[in-house]
JSON list of C-alpha atoms in Angstrom, two decimals:
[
{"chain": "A", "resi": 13, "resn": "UNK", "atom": "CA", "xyz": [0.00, 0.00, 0.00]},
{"chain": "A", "resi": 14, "resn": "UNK", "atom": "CA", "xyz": [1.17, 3.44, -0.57]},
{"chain": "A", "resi": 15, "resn": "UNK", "atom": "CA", "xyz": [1.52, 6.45, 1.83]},
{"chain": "A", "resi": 16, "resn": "UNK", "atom": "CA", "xyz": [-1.29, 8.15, -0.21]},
{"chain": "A", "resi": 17, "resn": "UNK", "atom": "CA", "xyz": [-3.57, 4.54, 0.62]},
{"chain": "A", "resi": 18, "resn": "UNK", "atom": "CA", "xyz": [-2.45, 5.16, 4.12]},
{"chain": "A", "resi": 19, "resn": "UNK", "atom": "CA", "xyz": [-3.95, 8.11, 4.40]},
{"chain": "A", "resi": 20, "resn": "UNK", "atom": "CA", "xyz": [-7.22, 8.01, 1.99]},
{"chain": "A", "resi": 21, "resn": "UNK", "atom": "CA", "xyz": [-8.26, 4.70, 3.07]},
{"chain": "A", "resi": 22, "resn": "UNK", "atom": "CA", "xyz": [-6.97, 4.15, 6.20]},
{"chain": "A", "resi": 23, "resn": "UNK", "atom": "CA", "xyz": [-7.62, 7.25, 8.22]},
{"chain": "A", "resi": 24, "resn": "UNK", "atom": "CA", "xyz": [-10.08, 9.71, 6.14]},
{"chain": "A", "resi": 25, "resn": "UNK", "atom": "CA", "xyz": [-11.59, 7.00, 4.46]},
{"chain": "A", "resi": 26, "resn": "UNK", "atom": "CA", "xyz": [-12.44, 5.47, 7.96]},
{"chain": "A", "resi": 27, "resn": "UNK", "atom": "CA", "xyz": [-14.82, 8.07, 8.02]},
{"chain": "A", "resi": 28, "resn": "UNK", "atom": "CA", "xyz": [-13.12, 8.93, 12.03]},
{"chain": "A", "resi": 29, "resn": "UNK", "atom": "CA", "xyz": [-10.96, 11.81, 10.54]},
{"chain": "A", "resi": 30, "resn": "UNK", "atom": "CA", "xyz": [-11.18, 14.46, 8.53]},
{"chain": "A", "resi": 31, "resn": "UNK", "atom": "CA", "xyz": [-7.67, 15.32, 7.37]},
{"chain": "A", "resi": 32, "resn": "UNK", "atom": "CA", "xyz": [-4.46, 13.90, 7.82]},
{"chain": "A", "resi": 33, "resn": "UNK", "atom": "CA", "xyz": [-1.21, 13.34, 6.60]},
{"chain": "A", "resi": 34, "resn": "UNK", "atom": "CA", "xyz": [1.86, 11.65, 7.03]},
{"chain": "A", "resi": 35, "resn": "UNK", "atom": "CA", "xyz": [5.46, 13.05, 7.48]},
{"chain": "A", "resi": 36, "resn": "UNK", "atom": "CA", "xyz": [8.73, 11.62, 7.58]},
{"chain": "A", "resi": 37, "resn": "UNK", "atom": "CA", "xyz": [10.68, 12.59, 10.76]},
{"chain": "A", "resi": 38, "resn": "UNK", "atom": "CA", "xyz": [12.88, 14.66, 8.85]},
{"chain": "A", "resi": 39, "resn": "UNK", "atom": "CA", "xyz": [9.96, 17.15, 7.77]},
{"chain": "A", "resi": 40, "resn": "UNK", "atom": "CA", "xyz": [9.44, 15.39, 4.61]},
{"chain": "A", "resi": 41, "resn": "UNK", "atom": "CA", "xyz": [5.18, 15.42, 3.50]},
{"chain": "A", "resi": 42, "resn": "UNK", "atom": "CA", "xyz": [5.21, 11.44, 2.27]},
{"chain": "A", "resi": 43, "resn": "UNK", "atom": "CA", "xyz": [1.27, 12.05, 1.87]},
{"chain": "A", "resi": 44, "resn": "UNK", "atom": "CA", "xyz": [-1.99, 13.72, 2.79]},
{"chain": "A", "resi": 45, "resn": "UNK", "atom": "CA", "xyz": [-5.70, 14.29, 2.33]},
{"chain": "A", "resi": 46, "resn": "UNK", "atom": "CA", "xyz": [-7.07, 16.55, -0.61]},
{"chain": "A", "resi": 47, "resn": "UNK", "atom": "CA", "xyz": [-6.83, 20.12, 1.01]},
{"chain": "A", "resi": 48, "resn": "UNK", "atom": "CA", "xyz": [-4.97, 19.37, 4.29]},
{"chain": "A", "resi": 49, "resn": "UNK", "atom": "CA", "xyz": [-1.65, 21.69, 3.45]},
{"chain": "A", "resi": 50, "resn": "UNK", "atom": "CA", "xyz": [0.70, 21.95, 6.44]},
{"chain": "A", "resi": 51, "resn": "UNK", "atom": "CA", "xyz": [3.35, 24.99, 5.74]},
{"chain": "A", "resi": 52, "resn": "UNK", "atom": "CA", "xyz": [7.10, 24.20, 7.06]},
{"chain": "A", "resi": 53, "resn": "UNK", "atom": "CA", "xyz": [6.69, 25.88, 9.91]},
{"chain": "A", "resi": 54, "resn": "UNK", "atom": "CA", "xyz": [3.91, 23.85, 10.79]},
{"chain": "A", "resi": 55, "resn": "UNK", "atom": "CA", "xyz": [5.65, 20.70, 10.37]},
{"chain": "A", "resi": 56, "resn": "UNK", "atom": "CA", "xyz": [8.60, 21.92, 12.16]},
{"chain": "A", "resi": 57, "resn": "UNK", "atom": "CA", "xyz": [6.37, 23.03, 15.21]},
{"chain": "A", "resi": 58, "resn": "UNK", "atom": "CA", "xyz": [5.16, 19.41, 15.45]},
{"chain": "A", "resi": 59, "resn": "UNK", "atom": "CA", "xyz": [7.74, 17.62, 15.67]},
{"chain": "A", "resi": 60, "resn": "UNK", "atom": "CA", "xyz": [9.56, 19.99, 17.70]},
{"chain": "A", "resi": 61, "resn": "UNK", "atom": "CA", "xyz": [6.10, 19.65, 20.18]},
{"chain": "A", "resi": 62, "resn": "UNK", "atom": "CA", "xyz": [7.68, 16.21, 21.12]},
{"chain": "A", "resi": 63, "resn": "UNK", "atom": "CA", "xyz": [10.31, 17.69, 22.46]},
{"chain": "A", "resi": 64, "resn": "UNK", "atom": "CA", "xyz": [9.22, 20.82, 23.94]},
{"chain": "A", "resi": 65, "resn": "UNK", "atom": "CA", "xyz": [5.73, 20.55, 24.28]},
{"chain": "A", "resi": 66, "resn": "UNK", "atom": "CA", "xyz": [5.14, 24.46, 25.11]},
{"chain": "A", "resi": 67, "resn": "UNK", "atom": "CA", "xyz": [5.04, 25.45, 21.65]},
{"chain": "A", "resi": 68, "resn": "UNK", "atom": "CA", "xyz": [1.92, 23.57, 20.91]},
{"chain": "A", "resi": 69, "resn": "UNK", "atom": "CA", "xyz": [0.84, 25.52, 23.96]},
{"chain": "A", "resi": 70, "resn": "UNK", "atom": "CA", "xyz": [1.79, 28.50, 22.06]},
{"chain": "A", "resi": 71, "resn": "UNK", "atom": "CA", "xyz": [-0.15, 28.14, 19.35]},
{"chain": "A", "resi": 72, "resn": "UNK", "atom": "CA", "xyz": [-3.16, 27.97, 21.23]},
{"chain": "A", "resi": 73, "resn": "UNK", "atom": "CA", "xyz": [-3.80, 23.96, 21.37]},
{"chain": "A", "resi": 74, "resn": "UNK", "atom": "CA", "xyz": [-4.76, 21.98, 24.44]},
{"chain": "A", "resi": 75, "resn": "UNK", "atom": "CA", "xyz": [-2.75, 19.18, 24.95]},
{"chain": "A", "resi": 76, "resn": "UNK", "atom": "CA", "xyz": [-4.58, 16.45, 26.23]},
{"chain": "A", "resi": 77, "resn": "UNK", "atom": "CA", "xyz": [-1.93, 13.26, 25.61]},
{"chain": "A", "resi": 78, "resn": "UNK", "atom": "CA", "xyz": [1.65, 14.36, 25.51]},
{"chain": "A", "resi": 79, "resn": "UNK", "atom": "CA", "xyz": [4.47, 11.61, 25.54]},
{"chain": "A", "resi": 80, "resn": "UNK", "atom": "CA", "xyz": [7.52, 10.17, 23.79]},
{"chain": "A", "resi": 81, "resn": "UNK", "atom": "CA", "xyz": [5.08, 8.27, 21.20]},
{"chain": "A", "resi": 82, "resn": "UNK", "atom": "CA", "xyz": [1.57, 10.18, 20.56]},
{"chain": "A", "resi": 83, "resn": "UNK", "atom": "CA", "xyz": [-0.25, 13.48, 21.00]},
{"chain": "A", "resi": 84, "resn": "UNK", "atom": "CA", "xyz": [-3.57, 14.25, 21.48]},
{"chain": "A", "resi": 85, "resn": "UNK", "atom": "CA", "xyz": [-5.11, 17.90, 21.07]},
{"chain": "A", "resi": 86, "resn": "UNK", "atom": "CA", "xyz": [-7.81, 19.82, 21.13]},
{"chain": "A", "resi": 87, "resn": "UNK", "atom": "CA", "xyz": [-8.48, 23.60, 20.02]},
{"chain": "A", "resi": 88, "resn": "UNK", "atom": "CA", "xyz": [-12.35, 24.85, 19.58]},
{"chain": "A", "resi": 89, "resn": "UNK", "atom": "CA", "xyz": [-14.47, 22.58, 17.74]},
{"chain": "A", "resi": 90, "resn": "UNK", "atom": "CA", "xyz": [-11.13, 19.94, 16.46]},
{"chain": "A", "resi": 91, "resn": "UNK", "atom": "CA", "xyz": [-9.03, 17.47, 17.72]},
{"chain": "A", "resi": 92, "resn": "UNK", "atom": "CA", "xyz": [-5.77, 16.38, 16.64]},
{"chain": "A", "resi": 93, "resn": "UNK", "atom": "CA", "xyz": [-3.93, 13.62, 16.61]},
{"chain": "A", "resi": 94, "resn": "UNK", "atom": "CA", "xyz": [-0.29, 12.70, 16.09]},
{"chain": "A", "resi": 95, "resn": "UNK", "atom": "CA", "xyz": [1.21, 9.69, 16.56]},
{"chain": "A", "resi": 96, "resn": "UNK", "atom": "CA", "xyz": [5.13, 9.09, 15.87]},
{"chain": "A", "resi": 97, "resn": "UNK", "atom": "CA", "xyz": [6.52, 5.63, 15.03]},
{"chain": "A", "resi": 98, "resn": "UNK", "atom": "CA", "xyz": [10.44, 4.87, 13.82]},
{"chain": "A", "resi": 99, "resn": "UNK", "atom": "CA", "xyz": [10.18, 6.72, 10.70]},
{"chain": "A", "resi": 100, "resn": "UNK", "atom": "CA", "xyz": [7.38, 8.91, 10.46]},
{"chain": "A", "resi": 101, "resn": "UNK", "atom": "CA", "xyz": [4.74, 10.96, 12.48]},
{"chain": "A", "resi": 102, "resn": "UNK", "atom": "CA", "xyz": [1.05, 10.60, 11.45]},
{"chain": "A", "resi": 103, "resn": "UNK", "atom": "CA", "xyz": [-1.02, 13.66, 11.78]},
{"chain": "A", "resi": 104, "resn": "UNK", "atom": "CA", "xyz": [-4.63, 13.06, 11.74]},
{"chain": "A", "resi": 105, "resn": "UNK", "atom": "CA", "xyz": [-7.86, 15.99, 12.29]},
{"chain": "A", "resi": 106, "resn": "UNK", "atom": "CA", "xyz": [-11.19, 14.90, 13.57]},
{"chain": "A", "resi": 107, "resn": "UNK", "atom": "CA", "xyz": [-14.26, 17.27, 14.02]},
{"chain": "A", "resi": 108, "resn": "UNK", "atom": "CA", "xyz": [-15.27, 16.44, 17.68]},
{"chain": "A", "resi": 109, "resn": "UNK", "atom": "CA", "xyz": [-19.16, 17.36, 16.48]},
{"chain": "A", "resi": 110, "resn": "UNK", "atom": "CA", "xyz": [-18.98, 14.42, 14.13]},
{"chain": "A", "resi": 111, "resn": "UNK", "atom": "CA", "xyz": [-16.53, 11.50, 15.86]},
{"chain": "A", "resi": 112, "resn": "UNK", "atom": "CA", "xyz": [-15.71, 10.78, 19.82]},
{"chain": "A", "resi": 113, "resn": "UNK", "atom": "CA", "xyz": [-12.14, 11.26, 20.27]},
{"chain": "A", "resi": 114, "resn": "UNK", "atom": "CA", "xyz": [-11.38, 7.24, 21.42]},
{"chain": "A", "resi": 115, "resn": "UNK", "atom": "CA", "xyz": [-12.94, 6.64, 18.00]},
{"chain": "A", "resi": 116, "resn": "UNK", "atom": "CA", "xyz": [-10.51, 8.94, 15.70]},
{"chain": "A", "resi": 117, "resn": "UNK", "atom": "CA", "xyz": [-7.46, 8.08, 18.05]},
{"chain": "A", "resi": 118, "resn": "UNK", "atom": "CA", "xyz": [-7.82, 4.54, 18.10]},
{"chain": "A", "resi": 119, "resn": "UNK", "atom": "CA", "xyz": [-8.09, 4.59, 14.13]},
{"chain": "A", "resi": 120, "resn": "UNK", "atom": "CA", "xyz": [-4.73, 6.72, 14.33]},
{"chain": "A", "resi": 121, "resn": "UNK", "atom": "CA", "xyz": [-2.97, 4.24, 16.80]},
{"chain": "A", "resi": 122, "resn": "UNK", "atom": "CA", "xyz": [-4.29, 1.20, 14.69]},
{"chain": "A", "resi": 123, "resn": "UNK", "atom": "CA", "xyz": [-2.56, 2.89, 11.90]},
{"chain": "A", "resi": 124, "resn": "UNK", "atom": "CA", "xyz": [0.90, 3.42, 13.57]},
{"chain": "A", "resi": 125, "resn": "UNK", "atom": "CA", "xyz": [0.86, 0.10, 14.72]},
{"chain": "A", "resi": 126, "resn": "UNK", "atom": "CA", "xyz": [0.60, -1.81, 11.84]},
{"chain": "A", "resi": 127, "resn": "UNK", "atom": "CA", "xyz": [3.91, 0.70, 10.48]},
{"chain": "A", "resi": 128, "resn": "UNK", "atom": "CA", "xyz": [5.40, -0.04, 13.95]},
{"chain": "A", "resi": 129, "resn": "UNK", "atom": "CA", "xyz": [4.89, -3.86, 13.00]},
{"chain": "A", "resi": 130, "resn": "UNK", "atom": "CA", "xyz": [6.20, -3.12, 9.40]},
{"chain": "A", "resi": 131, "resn": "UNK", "atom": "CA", "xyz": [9.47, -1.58, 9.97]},
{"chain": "A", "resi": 132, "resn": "UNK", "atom": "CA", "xyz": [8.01, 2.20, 9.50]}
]
């Protein structure tokens, strides 16, 4: 399967989350969902939330998970998701209107676990 698959059948195509993407732990955009543009600054700020959390702080997100592995946000109306494994961090965006948060995260986790299992 390819990242693209990953991401439009696995996760939006789950119907649990709205946009997501996948990025390689050097910054790299491997895939994501039609209209779900994240700018390098973005990216940058992610993956540097793993190691100082604060700056999703900063940018006005609630952290509700935060450890070496996944992160779990929340700001108005949307959740986030991010989950890293060896090689990549998965970045998923659920409207909490539409899906429960277990729902969207455990789609997420399923999804990093079967890379985890892969070598990814």
């Amino acid at each position: 399967m390819s990242w693209q698959e990953y991401v439009d059948n696995s996760l939006v195509g789950s119907g649990n989350v709205e946009r997501a993407c996948i990025i390689g732990l050097e910054g790299g955009v491997w895939a994501t969902s039609a209209g779900f543009q994240l700018a390098p600054a973005e990216i940058s700020a992610i993956l540097q939330g793993y190691q100082q959390p604060e700056t999703l702080y900063q940018n006005g997100f609630l952290l509700i998970r935060n450890d070496e592995r996944s992160i779990y946000l929340r700001k108005g109306e949307e959740g986030g998701i991010l989950v890293k494994t060896g090689k990549c961090v998965i970045i998923a965006v659920y409207d909490s209107k539409k899906t429960m948060a277990g729902t969207a995260t455990t789609t997420v986790e399923s999804v990093a676990d079967y890379l985890v299992e892969n070598g990814y």
